[in-house]
Amino acid sequence: MILRTHYSGDIHPELDGQEVTLAGWAHEIRDLGGICFLVLRDREGLAQVTMVAKRTEKPLLESVRQLSRESVIRVVGSVKAEPKAPRGYEIIPISLEVLGRADSPLPLDPTGKVDAELDTRLDSRFMDIRRPGSLAVFRIESAVLQSLRQTFYDHGFLEVITPKIVATATEGGTALFPISYFEREAFLNQSPQLYKQMLMSAGMDRVFEIGPIFRAEEHDTRRHLNEAISVDMEMSFADHNDVMDVLERAMVEAYRFVQENCKRDLDVLHLDLVVPKTPFRKVTYSEALDLAKEAGKPTMEWGDDIDTETERALGSIIGEHYFLTDWPSSIKPYYSQPYEDRPDVSKAFDLMHPSMELASGAQRVHDPEQLVSRIKDQGLDPDGFEFYLKAFRYGMPPHAGWGLGLGRVVTTMLGLENIRDAVIFPRDRRRLVP
Ligand code: ATP
Ligand code: MG
């Protein structure tokens, strides 16, 4: 049996006289002697429960007075239209039941009135998410996921789930987390790249996956975690420009969806969300280098990976979402397709927010011989990729795809300080608990 008839947010003054049952947390108790207010909080907001001492049964009043803050309660009462109450109504209680008592003192102030350090908040994340500002972020994240999935479905994609325990690295360079797997060593997957490509050979045509990726890098930045959620897609009979179109569409739709469906959460965060303008500007790697030089950041040579400082400089010059295209082949993974007429440049791109990279993608190499030689060029051993290469030898269509970091989308959309604010239980070098 569901223990409530309404969320606080479902109640309005027109329900005057109706009996309702609310369930949630004792957010605030204000006992003024003659009158006592209990504010009940549930996921959808707050409801004021009002008791005039003279008109309330003693045991009921006593149980409210003894209630500890943040205890879980269930209140049966009648709605009374009351213009002076928040949202124009109050609840006159008939009964109150304590379903879960809260100890005190509380590890955090759940009203959000007292600021706490990020680490303190993460240590008691369950309590932190009772704060309206934290909950709003994760409600918006849920909306972003819903919208991204919808965009994929609208474009005819199938949702897939690929293994997270794997035998080999996706690519060289990025550190892996080794795990013991019976009598062998295995790793946590750093990306679904090889699997989603194999599904192109399988004829699944358009697939997406939303799942964890693991990177054993020791970075300590505001945009990296050791476990991140990647929104990945791969699309057959399509090139890098086609998948950039889908990415642009997915981003813009996510902003629109949040704007339409998360008004209350955006209000809580004091945000006026602006949908990015389309089409996103396309800046080639070479143009980016020139722009950086003009901005007085002449430190990079053609062929260097774009460093954080240059990324920032570009972001402040361009000032909106943009695609960084036509990367040197040497710094993009072996599976990126070089241009036929200039093999030192690849059909690879990143989607950039002015403050950080959001996604990387490319048209892929689909010719098995070319793929083997690209693997060798990058100093890797093709033998380790046999299970993957096999899928290329028996009819692999041309294809392209990208991987987008969910945490970074939410961080940049909401202007958060740190990706840890956009991940419920973040994993970094120092944090494995909770
Ligand atoms: P960066 O250069 O910023 O470290 P990357 O180029 O190594 O990222 P990719 O391998 O291109 O990352 O992964 C695709 C996307 O997944 C990135 O654009 C980013 O949004 C997200 N991502 C990758 N690694 C992380 C991480 N450690 N923490 C959070 N998000 C990540
Ligand atoms: Mg990248």
PDB file of C-alpha atoms in Angstrom, residues 98-302:
ATOM      1  CA  VAL A  98       6.491   8.504  12.993  1.00  0.00           C
ATOM      2  CA  LEU A  99       7.845   6.035  10.425  1.00  0.00           C
ATOM      3  CA  GLY A 100      11.569   6.626  10.937  1.00  0.00           C
ATOM      4  CA  ARG A 101      13.112   8.563  13.775  1.00  0.00           C
ATOM      5  CA  ALA A 102      16.108  10.848  13.080  1.00  0.00           C
ATOM      6  CA  ASP A 103      18.965  11.158  15.553  1.00  0.00           C
ATOM      7  CA  SER A 104      20.385  14.523  16.399  1.00  0.00           C
ATOM      8  CA  PRO A 105      22.539  16.436  15.848  1.00  0.00           C
ATOM      9  CA  LEU A 106      22.259  16.048  12.084  1.00  0.00           C
ATOM     10  CA  PRO A 107      25.466  15.571  10.067  1.00  0.00           C
ATOM     11  CA  LEU A 108      24.441  18.452   7.769  1.00  0.00           C
ATOM     12  CA  ASP A 109      21.855  21.164   7.674  1.00  0.00           C
ATOM     13  CA  PRO A 110      19.291  19.846   5.172  1.00  0.00           C
ATOM     14  CA  THR A 111      17.530  23.186   4.722  1.00  0.00           C
ATOM     15  CA  GLY A 112      20.485  24.509   2.748  1.00  0.00           C
ATOM     16  CA  LYS A 113      20.614  27.620   4.925  1.00  0.00           C
ATOM     17  CA  VAL A 114      24.023  26.730   6.321  1.00  0.00           C
ATOM     18  CA  ASP A 115      26.720  26.229   3.676  1.00  0.00           C
ATOM     19  CA  ALA A 116      28.903  23.148   3.928  1.00  0.00           C
ATOM     20  CA  GLU A 117      32.145  22.123   2.225  1.00  0.00           C
ATOM     21  CA  LEU A 118      31.805  19.755  -0.738  1.00  0.00           C
ATOM     22  CA  ASP A 119      33.647  16.980   1.133  1.00  0.00           C
ATOM     23  CA  THR A 120      31.342  17.237   4.145  1.00  0.00           C
ATOM     24  CA  ARG A 121      28.349  17.146   1.830  1.00  0.00           C
ATOM     25  CA  LEU A 122      29.669  14.104  -0.040  1.00  0.00           C
ATOM     26  CA  ASP A 123      30.392  12.270   3.233  1.00  0.00           C
ATOM     27  CA  SER A 124      26.677  12.518   4.055  1.00  0.00           C
ATOM     28  CA  ARG A 125      25.331  12.589   0.535  1.00  0.00           C
ATOM     29  CA  PHE A 126      21.936  11.134   1.565  1.00  0.00           C
ATOM     30  CA  MET A 127      21.428  14.181   3.769  1.00  0.00           C
ATOM     31  CA  ASP A 128      22.927  16.571   1.225  1.00  0.00           C
ATOM     32  CA  ILE A 129      20.380  15.490  -1.392  1.00  0.00           C
ATOM     33  CA  ARG A 130      17.603  16.430   1.028  1.00  0.00           C
ATOM     34  CA  ARG A 131      18.729  20.008   0.346  1.00  0.00           C
ATOM     35  CA  PRO A 132      16.665  21.558  -2.440  1.00  0.00           C
ATOM     36  CA  GLY A 133      19.741  22.750  -4.360  1.00  0.00           C
ATOM     37  CA  SER A 134      21.321  19.298  -4.525  1.00  0.00           C
ATOM     38  CA  LEU A 135      18.082  17.521  -5.332  1.00  0.00           C
ATOM     39  CA  ALA A 136      17.434  19.999  -8.155  1.00  0.00           C
ATOM     40  CA  VAL A 137      20.716  19.031  -9.841  1.00  0.00           C
ATOM     41  CA  PHE A 138      19.837  15.346  -9.868  1.00  0.00           C
ATOM     42  CA  ARG A 139      16.279  15.940 -10.974  1.00  0.00           C
ATOM     43  CA  ILE A 140      17.708  17.889 -13.908  1.00  0.00           C
ATOM     44  CA  GLU A 141      20.232  15.140 -14.577  1.00  0.00           C
ATOM     45  CA  SER A 142      17.364  12.656 -14.798  1.00  0.00           C
ATOM     46  CA  ALA A 143      15.635  14.957 -17.290  1.00  0.00           C
ATOM     47  CA  VAL A 144      18.839  15.210 -19.348  1.00  0.00           C
ATOM     48  CA  LEU A 145      19.035  11.406 -19.493  1.00  0.00           C
ATOM     49  CA  GLN A 146      15.381  11.159 -20.505  1.00  0.00           C
ATOM     50  CA  SER A 147      15.900  13.704 -23.264  1.00  0.00           C
ATOM     51  CA  LEU A 148      19.122  12.120 -24.564  1.00  0.00           C
ATOM     52  CA  ARG A 149      17.428   8.717 -24.742  1.00  0.00           C
ATOM     53  CA  GLN A 150      14.466  10.251 -26.543  1.00  0.00           C
ATOM     54  CA  THR A 151      16.731  11.906 -29.115  1.00  0.00           C
ATOM     55  CA  PHE A 152      18.361   8.539 -29.788  1.00  0.00           C
ATOM     56  CA  TYR A 153      15.003   6.791 -30.137  1.00  0.00           C
ATOM     57  CA  ASP A 154      13.813   9.575 -32.475  1.00  0.00           C
ATOM     58  CA  HIS A 155      16.834   8.858 -34.678  1.00  0.00           C
ATOM     59  CA  GLY A 156      16.213   5.097 -34.743  1.00  0.00           C
ATOM     60  CA  PHE A 157      18.884   4.013 -32.264  1.00  0.00           C
ATOM     61  CA  LEU A 158      18.809   0.802 -30.212  1.00  0.00           C
ATOM     62  CA  GLU A 159      19.940   0.947 -26.589  1.00  0.00           C
ATOM     63  CA  VAL A 160      22.645  -1.600 -25.783  1.00  0.00           C
ATOM     64  CA  ILE A 161      24.698  -2.606 -22.762  1.00  0.00           C
ATOM     65  CA  THR A 162      28.268  -3.836 -23.247  1.00  0.00           C
ATOM     66  CA  PRO A 163      30.602  -5.471 -20.698  1.00  0.00           C
ATOM     67  CA  LYS A 164      32.453  -3.451 -18.092  1.00  0.00           C
ATOM     68  CA  ILE A 165      34.859  -6.291 -17.261  1.00  0.00           C
ATOM     69  CA  VAL A 166      37.220  -6.658 -20.198  1.00  0.00           C
ATOM     70  CA  ALA A 167      40.465  -8.362 -21.179  1.00  0.00           C
ATOM     71  CA  THR A 168      42.196  -5.488 -23.010  1.00  0.00           C
ATOM     72  CA  ALA A 169      42.547  -1.747 -23.128  1.00  0.00           C
ATOM     73  CA  THR A 170      40.391   0.178 -25.590  1.00  0.00           C
ATOM     74  CA  GLU A 171      43.366   2.285 -26.521  1.00  0.00           C
ATOM     75  CA  GLY A 172      46.863   2.878 -25.263  1.00  0.00           C
ATOM     76  CA  GLY A 173      47.717   5.731 -22.977  1.00  0.00           C
ATOM     77  CA  THR A 174      44.773   5.812 -20.626  1.00  0.00           C
ATOM     78  CA  ALA A 175      45.470   3.885 -17.466  1.00  0.00           C
ATOM     79  CA  LEU A 176      43.208   0.956 -16.641  1.00  0.00           C
ATOM     80  CA  PHE A 177      42.042  -0.475 -13.341  1.00  0.00           C
ATOM     81  CA  PRO A 178      43.223  -4.086 -13.145  1.00  0.00           C
ATOM     82  CA  ILE A 179      40.974  -6.524 -11.298  1.00  0.00           C
ATOM     83  CA  SER A 180      41.459 -10.160 -10.443  1.00  0.00           C
ATOM     84  CA  TYR A 181      39.189 -12.324 -12.529  1.00  0.00           C
ATOM     85  CA  PHE A 182      39.437 -15.921 -11.322  1.00  0.00           C
ATOM     86  CA  GLU A 183      42.887 -17.094 -12.442  1.00  0.00           C
ATOM     87  CA  ARG A 184      43.399 -14.207 -14.875  1.00  0.00           C
ATOM     88  CA  GLU A 185      43.876 -10.492 -14.825  1.00  0.00           C
ATOM     89  CA  ALA A 186      41.066  -8.392 -16.247  1.00  0.00           C
ATOM     90  CA  PHE A 187      40.305  -4.670 -16.364  1.00  0.00           C
ATOM     91  CA  LEU A 188      37.449  -2.283 -15.875  1.00  0.00           C
ATOM     92  CA  ASN A 189      36.397  -0.919 -19.248  1.00  0.00           C
ATOM     93  CA  GLN A 190      37.671   2.553 -20.122  1.00  0.00           C
ATOM     94  CA  SER A 191      35.077   2.977 -22.886  1.00  0.00           C
ATOM     95  CA  PRO A 192      32.552   0.876 -24.846  1.00  0.00           C
ATOM     96  CA  GLN A 193      34.331   1.916 -28.074  1.00  0.00           C
ATOM     97  CA  LEU A 194      35.394  -1.495 -29.375  1.00  0.00           C
ATOM     98  CA  TYR A 195      32.075  -3.132 -28.490  1.00  0.00           C
ATOM     99  CA  LYS A 196      29.841  -0.533 -30.078  1.00  0.00           C
ATOM    100  CA  GLN A 197      31.963  -0.744 -33.251  1.00  0.00           C
ATOM    101  CA  MET A 198      31.615  -4.542 -33.316  1.00  0.00           C
ATOM    102  CA  LEU A 199      27.849  -4.016 -33.161  1.00  0.00           C
ATOM    103  CA  MET A 200      28.109  -2.105 -36.449  1.00  0.00           C
ATOM    104  CA  SER A 201      29.497  -5.299 -38.020  1.00  0.00           C
ATOM    105  CA  ALA A 202      26.635  -7.138 -36.306  1.00  0.00           C
ATOM    106  CA  GLY A 203      24.216  -5.022 -38.337  1.00  0.00           C
ATOM    107  CA  MET A 204      22.627  -3.192 -35.403  1.00  0.00           C
ATOM    108  CA  ASP A 205      23.098  -0.051 -37.498  1.00  0.00           C
ATOM    109  CA  ARG A 206      22.574   2.599 -34.786  1.00  0.00           C
ATOM    110  CA  VAL A 207      23.287   1.908 -31.131  1.00  0.00           C
ATOM    111  CA  PHE A 208      23.698   3.926 -27.983  1.00  0.00           C
ATOM    112  CA  GLU A 209      24.823   3.084 -24.491  1.00  0.00           C
ATOM    113  CA  ILE A 210      24.685   5.085 -21.293  1.00  0.00           C
ATOM    114  CA  GLY A 211      26.972   3.535 -18.728  1.00  0.00           C
ATOM    115  CA  PRO A 212      30.072   3.818 -16.590  1.00  0.00           C
ATOM    116  CA  ILE A 213      33.615   4.173 -17.916  1.00  0.00           C
ATOM    117  CA  PHE A 214      36.631   3.752 -15.679  1.00  0.00           C
ATOM    118  CA  ARG A 215      39.858   5.741 -15.957  1.00  0.00           C
ATOM    119  CA  ALA A 216      42.712   4.990 -13.574  1.00  0.00           C
ATOM    120  CA  GLU A 217      44.225   8.419 -14.082  1.00  0.00           C
ATOM    121  CA  GLU A 218      45.464  10.278 -11.051  1.00  0.00           C
ATOM    122  CA  HIS A 219      44.002  13.578 -12.138  1.00  0.00           C
ATOM    123  CA  ASP A 220      42.705  15.889  -9.501  1.00  0.00           C
ATOM    124  CA  THR A 221      40.646  18.355 -11.522  1.00  0.00           C
ATOM    125  CA  ARG A 222      37.136  19.707 -11.372  1.00  0.00           C
ATOM    126  CA  ARG A 223      36.168  17.823 -14.544  1.00  0.00           C
ATOM    127  CA  HIS A 224      37.676  14.350 -14.105  1.00  0.00           C
ATOM    128  CA  LEU A 225      36.545  11.405 -12.033  1.00  0.00           C
ATOM    129  CA  ASN A 226      37.817   7.838 -12.022  1.00  0.00           C
ATOM    130  CA  GLU A 227      34.334   6.533 -12.732  1.00  0.00           C
ATOM    131  CA  ALA A 228      32.295   8.598 -15.163  1.00  0.00           C
ATOM    132  CA  ILE A 229      29.065   8.067 -17.046  1.00  0.00           C
ATOM    133  CA  SER A 230      29.525   8.104 -20.779  1.00  0.00           C
ATOM    134  CA  VAL A 231      26.757   8.590 -23.297  1.00  0.00           C
ATOM    135  CA  ASP A 232      28.070   6.679 -26.295  1.00  0.00           C
ATOM    136  CA  MET A 233      26.700   6.212 -29.780  1.00  0.00           C
ATOM    137  CA  GLU A 234      27.773   4.561 -33.001  1.00  0.00           C
ATOM    138  CA  MET A 235      26.057   4.898 -36.361  1.00  0.00           C
ATOM    139  CA  SER A 236      26.556   2.906 -39.577  1.00  0.00           C
ATOM    140  CA  PHE A 237      26.529   4.253 -43.132  1.00  0.00           C
ATOM    141  CA  ALA A 238      27.260   7.695 -41.714  1.00  0.00           C
ATOM    142  CA  ASP A 239      30.290   9.940 -41.391  1.00  0.00           C
ATOM    143  CA  HIS A 240      31.695  12.334 -38.788  1.00  0.00           C
ATOM    144  CA  ASN A 241      29.478  15.208 -39.999  1.00  0.00           C
ATOM    145  CA  ASP A 242      26.329  13.091 -39.615  1.00  0.00           C
ATOM    146  CA  VAL A 243      27.149  12.153 -36.034  1.00  0.00           C
ATOM    147  CA  MET A 244      28.076  15.757 -35.207  1.00  0.00           C
ATOM    148  CA  ASP A 245      24.555  16.674 -36.337  1.00  0.00           C
ATOM    149  CA  VAL A 246      23.055  14.101 -33.971  1.00  0.00           C
ATOM    150  CA  LEU A 247      25.264  15.372 -31.137  1.00  0.00           C
ATOM    151  CA  GLU A 248      24.272  18.980 -31.724  1.00  0.00           C
ATOM    152  CA  ARG A 249      20.630  17.962 -31.807  1.00  0.00           C
ATOM    153  CA  ALA A 250      20.970  15.881 -28.637  1.00  0.00           C
ATOM    154  CA  MET A 251      22.554  18.778 -26.746  1.00  0.00           C
ATOM    155  CA  VAL A 252      20.040  21.375 -27.835  1.00  0.00           C
ATOM    156  CA  GLU A 253      17.097  19.059 -27.155  1.00  0.00           C
ATOM    157  CA  ALA A 254      18.432  18.331 -23.661  1.00  0.00           C
ATOM    158  CA  TYR A 255      18.596  22.052 -22.877  1.00  0.00           C
ATOM    159  CA  ARG A 256      15.103  22.582 -24.250  1.00  0.00           C
ATOM    160  CA  PHE A 257      13.697  19.639 -22.331  1.00  0.00           C
ATOM    161  CA  VAL A 258      15.185  20.884 -19.062  1.00  0.00           C
ATOM    162  CA  GLN A 259      13.956  24.403 -19.763  1.00  0.00           C
ATOM    163  CA  GLU A 260      10.408  23.096 -20.318  1.00  0.00           C
ATOM    164  CA  ASN A 261      10.217  20.417 -17.655  1.00  0.00           C
ATOM    165  CA  CYS A 262      12.433  21.546 -14.803  1.00  0.00           C
ATOM    166  CA  LYS A 263      11.198  25.072 -14.143  1.00  0.00           C
ATOM    167  CA  ARG A 264      10.986  24.603 -10.387  1.00  0.00           C
ATOM    168  CA  ASP A 265      14.472  23.083 -10.196  1.00  0.00           C
ATOM    169  CA  LEU A 266      15.933  25.887 -12.288  1.00  0.00           C
ATOM    170  CA  ASP A 267      14.250  28.378  -9.944  1.00  0.00           C
ATOM    171  CA  VAL A 268      15.762  26.644  -6.931  1.00  0.00           C
ATOM    172  CA  LEU A 269      19.172  27.024  -8.588  1.00  0.00           C
ATOM    173  CA  HIS A 270      18.407  30.640  -9.632  1.00  0.00           C
ATOM    174  CA  LEU A 271      19.189  29.708 -13.214  1.00  0.00           C
ATOM    175  CA  ASP A 272      17.884  31.185 -16.390  1.00  0.00           C
ATOM    176  CA  LEU A 273      18.842  28.424 -18.804  1.00  0.00           C
ATOM    177  CA  VAL A 274      19.764  29.565 -22.306  1.00  0.00           C
ATOM    178  CA  VAL A 275      19.520  26.994 -25.094  1.00  0.00           C
ATOM    179  CA  PRO A 276      22.786  27.011 -27.093  1.00  0.00           C
ATOM    180  CA  LYS A 277      22.531  28.598 -30.536  1.00  0.00           C
ATOM    181  CA  THR A 278      22.809  26.361 -33.580  1.00  0.00           C
ATOM    182  CA  PRO A 279      24.566  25.468 -35.750  1.00  0.00           C
ATOM    183  CA  PHE A 280      27.536  25.080 -33.420  1.00  0.00           C
ATOM    184  CA  ARG A 281      30.610  26.732 -34.837  1.00  0.00           C
ATOM    185  CA  LYS A 282      33.164  24.339 -36.344  1.00  0.00           C
ATOM    186  CA  VAL A 283      36.753  25.323 -35.661  1.00  0.00           C
ATOM    187  CA  THR A 284      39.521  23.186 -37.118  1.00  0.00           C
ATOM    188  CA  TYR A 285      42.487  22.249 -34.979  1.00  0.00           C
ATOM    189  CA  SER A 286      44.733  24.469 -37.144  1.00  0.00           C
ATOM    190  CA  GLU A 287      42.384  27.443 -36.804  1.00  0.00           C
ATOM    191  CA  ALA A 288      42.292  26.830 -33.065  1.00  0.00           C
ATOM    192  CA  LEU A 289      46.069  27.046 -32.929  1.00  0.00           C
ATOM    193  CA  ASP A 290      45.977  30.371 -34.775  1.00  0.00           C
ATOM    194  CA  LEU A 291      43.275  31.709 -32.460  1.00  0.00           C
ATOM    195  CA  ALA A 292      45.326  30.677 -29.454  1.00  0.00           C
ATOM    196  CA  LYS A 293      48.415  32.396 -30.894  1.00  0.00           C
ATOM    197  CA  GLU A 294      46.435  35.595 -31.443  1.00  0.00           C
ATOM    198  CA  ALA A 295      45.307  35.401 -27.832  1.00  0.00           C
ATOM    199  CA  GLY A 296      48.935  35.254 -26.736  1.00  0.00           C
ATOM    200  CA  LYS A 297      49.127  31.508 -26.116  1.00  0.00           C
ATOM    201  CA  PRO A 298      51.818  30.573 -28.617  1.00  0.00           C
ATOM    202  CA  THR A 299      53.042  27.579 -26.614  1.00  0.00           C
ATOM    203  CA  MET A 300      51.561  24.867 -28.844  1.00  0.00           C
ATOM    204  CA  GLU A 301      53.010  23.346 -32.000  1.00  0.00           C
ATOM    205  CA  TRP A 302      50.939  21.604 -34.690  1.00  0.00           C
TER     206      TRP A 302
END
